[in-house]
Tab-separated table of C-alpha atoms in Angstrom:
chain	number	residue	atom	x	y	z
A	1	MET	CA	-6.213	24.495	-5.413
A	2	THR	CA	-3.385	27.005	-5.766
A	3	LYS	CA	0.384	26.859	-5.650
A	4	GLU	CA	0.065	27.855	-1.989
A	5	ASN	CA	-0.317	24.141	-1.312
A	6	VAL	CA	3.115	22.519	-1.388
A	7	ALA	CA	3.069	18.774	-0.737
A	8	LEU	CA	6.072	16.718	0.301
A	9	ILE	CA	5.455	13.089	-0.700
A	10	VAL	CA	7.734	10.811	1.314
A	11	GLY	CA	8.061	7.447	-0.424
A	12	ALA	CA	7.050	8.896	-3.783
A	13	THR	CA	8.066	5.873	-5.852
A	14	GLY	CA	5.765	3.473	-3.992
A	15	LEU	CA	2.093	2.750	-4.487
A	16	SER	CA	0.515	5.192	-2.055
A	17	GLY	CA	3.083	7.912	-2.666
A	18	SER	CA	3.011	7.833	-6.466
A	19	TYR	CA	-0.773	7.815	-6.731
A	20	THR	CA	-1.066	10.616	-4.187
A	21	GLY	CA	1.548	12.686	-5.999
A	22	ARG	CA	-0.259	12.343	-9.332
A	23	LEU	CA	-3.619	13.298	-7.825
A	24	LEU	CA	-2.257	16.356	-6.027
A	25	LYS	CA	-0.493	17.507	-9.182
A	26	GLU	CA	-3.788	17.204	-11.073
A	27	GLN	CA	-5.379	19.342	-8.351
A	28	GLY	CA	-2.864	22.140	-8.920
A	29	TRP	CA	-0.541	21.504	-5.990
A	30	THR	CA	3.214	21.959	-6.067
A	31	VAL	CA	4.592	18.465	-5.486
A	32	VAL	CA	7.979	17.845	-3.892
A	33	THR	CA	8.964	14.173	-3.826
A	34	LEU	CA	11.384	12.258	-1.645
A	35	SER	CA	12.842	8.777	-1.918
A	36	ARG	CA	16.131	7.116	-1.063
A	37	GLY	CA	17.502	7.470	-4.581
A	38	ALA	CA	17.190	9.608	-7.665
A	39	ALA	CA	13.834	9.333	-9.450
A	40	ASP	CA	12.347	10.832	-12.581
A	41	LEU	CA	8.670	11.245	-11.667
A	42	GLU	CA	6.344	12.977	-14.094
A	43	PHE	CA	4.256	14.490	-11.298
A	44	SER	CA	7.225	15.868	-9.326
A	45	ASP	CA	8.148	19.546	-9.395
A	46	ARG	CA	11.277	18.866	-7.360
A	47	HIS	CA	12.808	15.579	-6.220
A	48	ILE	CA	14.938	15.047	-3.135
A	49	ALA	CA	17.065	11.952	-2.617
A	50	ALA	CA	17.538	11.209	1.084
A	51	ASP	CA	17.914	8.244	3.399
A	52	LEU	CA	15.692	9.162	6.343
A	53	GLN	CA	17.680	6.894	8.639
A	54	ASP	CA	20.539	9.423	8.461
A	55	ALA	CA	19.459	12.481	10.433
A	56	ALA	CA	22.285	14.781	9.347
A	57	LEU	CA	22.026	13.979	5.643
A	58	THR	CA	18.223	14.246	5.812
A	59	ALA	CA	18.434	17.710	7.356
A	60	THR	CA	20.827	18.849	4.632
A	61	ALA	CA	18.742	17.361	1.817
A	62	LEU	CA	15.484	18.861	3.095
A	63	LYS	CA	16.807	22.394	2.762
A	64	ALA	CA	15.835	21.992	-0.903
A	65	ALA	CA	12.216	21.189	-0.015
A	66	GLY	CA	11.237	24.818	0.452
A	67	ASP	CA	8.295	25.916	2.570
A	68	VAL	CA	6.286	22.691	2.569
A	69	THR	CA	2.679	23.080	3.720
A	70	HIS	CA	1.552	19.428	3.683
A	71	VAL	CA	3.453	16.207	4.400
A	72	PHE	CA	2.332	12.775	3.174
A	73	PHE	CA	4.424	10.044	4.816
A	74	CYS	CA	4.008	6.928	2.690
A	75	THR	CA	7.031	4.758	3.432
A	76	TRP	CA	8.578	2.353	5.928
A	77	SER	CA	11.646	0.151	6.255
A	78	ARG	CA	11.344	-3.508	7.241
A	79	GLN	CA	13.856	-4.682	9.837
A	80	ALA	CA	14.800	-8.032	11.391
A	81	ASN	CA	12.441	-7.759	14.384
A	82	GLU	CA	9.795	-5.434	15.775
A	83	ALA	CA	12.108	-3.693	18.220
A	84	GLU	CA	14.243	-2.658	15.258
A	85	ASN	CA	11.128	-1.806	13.205
A	86	VAL	CA	10.091	0.566	15.988
A	87	ARG	CA	13.521	2.144	16.357
A	88	VAL	CA	14.157	2.642	12.647
A	89	ASN	CA	10.688	3.701	11.486
A	90	ALA	CA	10.016	6.064	14.376
A	91	GLY	CA	13.470	7.514	13.794
A	92	MET	CA	12.753	8.076	10.106
A	93	ILE	CA	9.632	10.126	10.724
A	94	ARG	CA	11.348	12.081	13.505
A	95	ASN	CA	14.319	12.846	11.266
A	96	LEU	CA	11.929	14.059	8.591
A	97	PHE	CA	10.113	16.539	10.816
A	98	ASP	CA	13.351	17.689	12.448
A	99	GLY	CA	14.691	18.375	8.950
A	100	LEU	CA	11.569	20.399	8.116
A	101	GLY	CA	12.004	22.805	10.997
A	102	HIS	CA	12.003	25.690	8.524
A	103	ALA	CA	8.634	24.732	6.989
A	104	THR	CA	5.195	26.126	7.832
A	105	ILE	CA	3.397	22.790	7.924
A	106	LYS	CA	-0.405	22.898	7.986
A	107	HIS	CA	-1.169	19.167	7.871
A	108	ALA	CA	0.697	15.860	7.936
A	109	ALA	CA	-0.732	12.494	6.888
A	110	LEU	CA	0.701	9.093	7.804
A	111	VAL	CA	-0.107	5.920	5.857
A	112	THR	CA	0.059	2.749	7.977
A	113	GLY	CA	-2.162	-0.335	7.597
A	114	LEU	CA	-4.073	-3.168	9.185
A	115	LYS	CA	-1.229	-4.355	11.394
A	116	HIS	CA	-2.670	-1.643	13.614
A	117	TYR	CA	-5.433	-4.182	14.391
A	118	LEU	CA	-3.653	-7.465	13.670
A	119	GLY	CA	-0.387	-6.867	15.492
A	120	SER	CA	3.211	-6.564	14.380
A	121	PHE	CA	5.077	-9.100	12.267
A	122	ASP	CA	6.374	-10.621	15.521
A	123	ASP	CA	2.921	-10.890	17.136
A	124	TYR	CA	0.762	-11.137	14.022
A	125	ALA	CA	-2.837	-12.273	14.665
A	126	LYS	CA	-2.061	-13.571	18.162
A	127	VAL	CA	-5.095	-11.614	19.336
A	128	LYS	CA	-8.164	-12.189	17.191
A	129	PRO	CA	-9.712	-8.755	16.610
A	130	TYR	CA	-13.358	-7.907	16.061
A	131	THR	CA	-14.332	-7.508	12.425
A	132	PRO	CA	-14.931	-5.229	10.703
A	133	PHE	CA	-11.900	-3.439	12.178
A	134	LEU	CA	-13.070	-0.309	13.980
A	135	GLU	CA	-11.134	2.937	13.947
A	136	SER	CA	-12.052	3.341	17.606
A	137	SER	CA	-10.378	0.065	18.624
A	138	PRO	CA	-7.681	0.418	21.291
A	139	ARG	CA	-4.084	-0.396	20.520
A	140	LEU	CA	-2.923	-3.965	21.028
A	141	PRO	CA	-0.315	-4.757	23.682
A	142	GLY	CA	3.306	-5.087	22.628
A	143	LEU	CA	5.609	-3.333	20.211
A	144	ASN	CA	4.200	-2.083	16.910
A	145	PHE	CA	6.057	0.337	14.658
A	146	TYR	CA	2.752	1.807	13.431
A	147	TYR	CA	2.068	2.969	16.990
A	148	ALA	CA	5.591	4.362	17.267
A	149	GLN	CA	5.162	6.308	14.018
A	150	GLU	CA	1.827	7.670	15.224
A	151	ASP	CA	3.346	8.799	18.523
A	152	VAL	CA	6.031	10.815	16.738
A	153	LEU	CA	3.390	12.327	14.437
A	154	PHE	CA	1.177	13.298	17.394
A	155	GLU	CA	4.158	14.776	19.256
A	156	MET	CA	5.277	16.826	16.268
A	157	ALA	CA	1.751	18.018	15.486
A	158	GLU	CA	1.281	19.277	19.035
A	159	LYS	CA	4.726	20.869	19.105
A	160	ARG	CA	4.469	22.541	15.683
A	161	GLY	CA	0.738	23.300	15.630
A	162	PHE	CA	-0.310	21.371	12.511
A	163	THR	CA	-3.196	18.934	12.050
A	164	TRP	CA	-2.724	15.243	11.298
A	165	SER	CA	-4.491	12.258	9.793
A	166	VAL	CA	-3.616	8.548	9.884
A	167	HIS	CA	-4.755	6.305	7.030
A	168	ARG	CA	-5.012	2.525	7.395
A	169	PRO	CA	-5.399	0.791	4.029
A	170	HIS	CA	-5.810	-2.951	3.565
A	171	THR	CA	-3.871	-4.744	0.791
A	172	MET	CA	-2.904	-2.037	-1.714
A	173	ILE	CA	-3.825	-2.499	-5.369
A	174	GLY	CA	-2.245	-0.370	-8.088
A	175	PHE	CA	0.396	-0.180	-10.790
A	176	VAL	CA	4.003	0.385	-9.832
A	177	ILE	CA	7.189	-1.513	-10.632
A	178	GLY	CA	9.661	-2.461	-7.911
A	179	ASN	CA	7.253	-2.197	-4.978
A	180	ALA	CA	7.796	-4.838	-2.300
A	181	MET	CA	4.085	-5.293	-1.554
A	182	ASN	CA	2.202	-5.441	-4.831
A	183	MET	CA	-0.467	-8.134	-5.044
A	184	ALA	CA	-2.026	-7.174	-8.390
A	185	VAL	CA	1.264	-7.326	-10.277
A	186	THR	CA	2.271	-10.485	-8.386
A	187	LEU	CA	-0.922	-12.296	-9.370
A	188	ALA	CA	-0.623	-11.081	-12.974
A	189	VAL	CA	2.848	-12.611	-13.178
A	190	TYR	CA	1.638	-15.824	-11.521
A	191	ALA	CA	-1.317	-16.149	-13.909
A	192	SER	CA	0.925	-15.447	-16.916
A	193	ILE	CA	3.376	-18.141	-15.817
A	194	CYS	CA	0.544	-20.634	-15.296
A	195	LYS	CA	-0.822	-19.857	-18.756
A	196	HIS	CA	2.619	-20.230	-20.362
A	197	THR	CA	3.560	-23.479	-18.603
A	198	GLY	CA	0.155	-25.107	-18.168
A	199	ARG	CA	0.591	-25.201	-14.408
A	200	PRO	CA	-2.633	-25.112	-12.400
A	201	PHE	CA	-3.751	-21.641	-11.392
A	202	VAL	CA	-4.352	-22.625	-7.789
A	203	TYR	CA	-5.290	-20.267	-4.991
A	204	PRO	CA	-2.120	-20.361	-2.862
A	205	GLY	CA	-3.454	-19.224	0.504
A	206	SER	CA	-5.314	-20.591	3.496
A	207	PRO	CA	-8.817	-22.100	3.441
A	208	GLU	CA	-9.885	-19.499	6.005
A	209	GLN	CA	-8.874	-16.612	3.748
A	210	LEU	CA	-10.294	-18.291	0.640
A	211	ASN	CA	-13.764	-18.348	2.184
A	212	ALA	CA	-13.707	-15.309	4.470
A	213	VAL	CA	-15.186	-11.896	3.762
A	214	THR	CA	-12.408	-9.428	2.974
A	215	ASP	CA	-11.636	-6.153	1.217
A	216	VAL	CA	-8.700	-4.346	-0.410
A	217	THR	CA	-7.634	-0.753	-1.039
A	218	ASP	CA	-7.174	0.724	-4.491
A	219	ALA	CA	-4.244	3.169	-4.474
A	220	ARG	CA	-6.444	5.659	-6.353
A	221	LEU	CA	-8.986	5.633	-3.546
A	222	LEU	CA	-6.315	6.042	-0.872
A	223	ALA	CA	-4.972	9.067	-2.757
A	224	LYS	CA	-8.458	10.570	-2.832
A	225	GLN	CA	-8.857	10.056	0.909
A	226	LEU	CA	-5.450	11.588	1.640
A	227	HIS	CA	-6.360	14.658	-0.415
A	228	TRP	CA	-9.792	14.869	1.196
A	229	ALA	CA	-8.421	14.667	4.747
A	230	ALA	CA	-5.789	17.314	4.011
A	231	THR	CA	-8.414	19.774	2.736
A	232	THR	CA	-11.386	19.061	5.014
A	233	PRO	CA	-11.164	20.909	8.346
A	234	ALA	CA	-13.642	18.550	10.047
A	235	ALA	CA	-11.312	15.617	9.288
A	236	ALA	CA	-8.459	17.036	11.342
A	237	ASN	CA	-6.727	14.826	13.898
A	238	MET	CA	-8.494	11.554	13.115
A	239	PRO	CA	-7.571	8.024	11.999
A	240	PHE	CA	-9.238	6.638	8.879
A	241	ASN	CA	-9.631	3.100	7.657
A	242	THR	CA	-9.315	3.033	3.871
A	243	SER	CA	-10.850	0.410	1.592
A	244	ASN	CA	-12.715	0.221	-1.700
A	245	GLY	CA	-16.200	0.166	-0.227
A	246	ASP	CA	-17.137	-3.338	-1.356
A	247	VAL	CA	-16.367	-6.718	0.189
A	248	PHE	CA	-15.708	-10.054	-1.500
A	249	ARG	CA	-14.485	-13.614	-0.995
A	250	TRP	CA	-11.472	-15.022	-2.809
A	251	THR	CA	-13.622	-17.950	-3.923
A	252	TRP	CA	-15.261	-15.409	-6.267
A	253	LEU	CA	-12.336	-13.133	-7.127
A	254	TRP	CA	-9.971	-15.988	-8.018
A	255	GLN	CA	-12.392	-17.061	-10.742
A	256	GLN	CA	-12.623	-13.464	-11.993
A	257	ILE	CA	-8.840	-13.289	-12.339
A	258	ALA	CA	-8.706	-16.675	-14.085
A	259	ASP	CA	-11.369	-15.540	-16.549
A	260	TYR	CA	-9.410	-12.360	-17.324
A	261	PHE	CA	-6.322	-14.376	-18.259
A	262	GLY	CA	-8.265	-17.061	-20.099
A	263	ILE	CA	-7.153	-19.884	-17.834
A	264	GLU	CA	-8.957	-22.340	-15.593
A	265	ALA	CA	-9.158	-21.724	-11.865
A	266	ALA	CA	-7.782	-24.926	-10.364
A	267	ALA	CA	-9.595	-26.821	-7.645
A	268	TYR	CA	-8.428	-25.748	-4.208
A	269	PRO	CA	-6.186	-28.463	-2.687
A	270	GLY	CA	-7.420	-27.856	0.853
A	271	GLN	CA	-4.225	-26.331	2.215
A	272	PRO	CA	-1.863	-23.466	1.371
A	273	THR	CA	0.606	-23.880	-1.512
A	274	PRO	CA	2.655	-20.687	-1.087
A	275	LEU	CA	3.748	-18.795	-4.162
A	276	GLU	CA	7.290	-18.459	-2.849
A	277	GLY	CA	7.668	-22.236	-3.161
A	278	GLN	CA	5.665	-22.613	-6.363
A	279	MET	CA	7.620	-19.886	-8.112
A	280	ALA	CA	11.170	-20.960	-7.224
A	281	ASP	CA	11.995	-21.135	-10.960
A	282	ALA	CA	10.025	-18.017	-11.871
A	283	GLN	CA	12.934	-16.036	-13.316
A	284	THR	CA	13.845	-18.787	-15.781
A	285	VAL	CA	10.251	-19.139	-16.942
A	286	TRP	CA	9.742	-15.385	-17.052
A	287	SER	CA	12.751	-14.948	-19.327
A	288	GLU	CA	11.096	-17.384	-21.742
A	289	ILE	CA	7.855	-15.410	-21.613
A	290	VAL	CA	9.658	-12.088	-22.188
A	291	ALA	CA	11.475	-13.487	-25.212
A	292	LYS	CA	8.397	-15.158	-26.687
A	293	HIS	CA	6.156	-12.089	-26.438
A	294	GLY	CA	8.706	-9.287	-26.842
A	295	LEU	CA	8.025	-7.836	-23.406
A	296	GLN	CA	9.992	-5.308	-21.407
A	297	ASP	CA	12.880	-7.217	-19.845
A	298	ILE	CA	12.152	-6.582	-16.168
A	299	PRO	CA	13.438	-9.129	-13.633
A	300	VAL	CA	10.618	-11.076	-12.033
A	301	SER	CA	11.947	-10.064	-8.608
A	302	LYS	CA	11.033	-6.442	-9.453
A	303	LEU	CA	7.513	-7.412	-10.471
A	304	ALA	CA	6.349	-10.071	-8.025
A	305	SER	CA	6.395	-9.946	-4.222
A	306	TRP	CA	5.652	-13.615	-3.537
A	307	TRP	CA	6.255	-13.364	0.214
A	308	HIS	CA	3.845	-10.483	0.712
A	309	SER	CA	1.003	-12.026	-1.278
A	310	ASP	CA	1.595	-15.288	0.609
A	311	ALA	CA	1.245	-13.402	3.884
A	312	ASP	CA	-1.981	-11.682	2.830
A	313	LEU	CA	-3.583	-14.765	1.277
A	314	GLY	CA	-2.379	-17.064	4.020
A	315	ARG	CA	-4.119	-15.343	6.914
A	316	THR	CA	-6.239	-17.603	9.072
A	317	LEU	CA	-8.715	-14.972	10.218
A	318	GLU	CA	-11.220	-12.631	8.646
A	319	CYS	CA	-9.964	-9.152	7.680
A	320	PHE	CA	-12.119	-6.256	6.560
A	321	THR	CA	-12.638	-2.693	7.701
A	322	ASP	CA	-15.255	-0.207	8.816
A	323	MET	CA	-14.950	3.354	7.453
A	324	THR	CA	-17.253	5.197	9.838
A	325	ASN	CA	-14.918	8.135	10.485
A	326	SER	CA	-14.584	9.290	6.880
A	327	ARG	CA	-18.053	8.185	5.727
A	328	THR	CA	-19.689	10.211	8.506
A	329	LEU	CA	-17.770	13.289	7.374
A	330	GLY	CA	-18.810	12.903	3.734
A	331	PHE	CA	-16.003	10.946	2.070
A	332	ASP	CA	-17.986	8.750	-0.327
A	333	ALA	CA	-15.407	7.532	-2.879
A	334	TYR	CA	-15.985	3.946	-4.023
A	335	GLN	CA	-13.989	1.574	-6.200
A	336	SER	CA	-14.985	-1.807	-7.644
A	337	THR	CA	-12.451	-4.371	-6.460
A	338	ARG	CA	-12.652	-6.422	-9.645
A	339	SER	CA	-11.778	-3.288	-11.607
A	340	SER	CA	-8.943	-2.501	-9.194
A	341	PHE	CA	-7.250	-5.698	-10.364
A	342	THR	CA	-8.248	-5.672	-14.033
A	343	ASP	CA	-7.241	-2.018	-14.475
A	344	VAL	CA	-3.741	-2.935	-13.308
A	345	PHE	CA	-3.727	-5.980	-15.601
A	346	ASP	CA	-4.793	-3.772	-18.526
A	347	GLU	CA	-1.960	-1.336	-17.834
A	348	LEU	CA	0.594	-4.147	-17.530
A	349	ARG	CA	-0.510	-5.416	-20.948
A	350	ALA	CA	-0.515	-1.960	-22.501
A	351	ARG	CA	3.042	-1.356	-21.298
A	352	ARG	CA	4.121	-4.793	-22.553
A	353	ILE	CA	5.096	-5.985	-19.100
A	354	ILE	CA	2.876	-9.092	-19.249
A	355	PRO	CA	1.602	-10.890	-22.389
A	356	ALA	CA	-1.688	-9.804	-23.938
């Protein structure tokens, strides 16, 4: 790859954005990053701070982006209801492309997720979809900000003459601090608190999800697929499910996580015991753990996203994906799910964020 490839990573401090930025930098790309605030990112050649909800400020800020050739849109903003989700998130992607009117864009990628098949937060799982989720499945009825984002992407691609790809990961696994949807770090904090206090390390979700077949998406694999789609002509203008390539049940993985932390996996109580309730005193306990082990003093609210892990683990229906579109075209990356989690745990220990 040459410097002729200039990537704009939107949402560069999050899981998908940061891993994609690092990979593209390793591949020789020029990487321009964008987030709402200032950020010192080792893979960034140039950082832009912009709130995409403000069209005028976005347009001004994006003058510093230069002649971007590839856009990777890896962010969203959660609102009070789906009508607002649609308005705000579609507006953000429109403001971005309007602000890049000067750029010669070749390809734009949008990262969404499995709410494409499960429905919005307001209508979540009201329609039971076929599993594995198929990339060819029609849209569900009702409002969904993923659909609204796609429609703006399709409109802009047709208007500006660039290709597009849409990537639909499952639960994202990777290392980043301050991300609002980070299951691996959340479970590492939960396990560390259980080990410190002697509380039972109990699976907090639903019996259906405990026993169902499921999958997850390693952020490293998503980054590889984003790079592949941006550089493979046959992959133009297609949606892609994105997962590790293996499937598992939480009945197995919960024991693997317990073994890693040297604690006992508690017997399942038969009903959900959400982390948000269990961890009401987490900050107090975490401060004790930080002091005892000499850890980085990071607030537990920046590490753990109890609500998001509760939502994922509390589902009452089976969730896993089919990757026919990318597999047929030769994308064969694979990632062991157990290693997805333990690699994050290893990094958290190495950085002295959780106890060894």
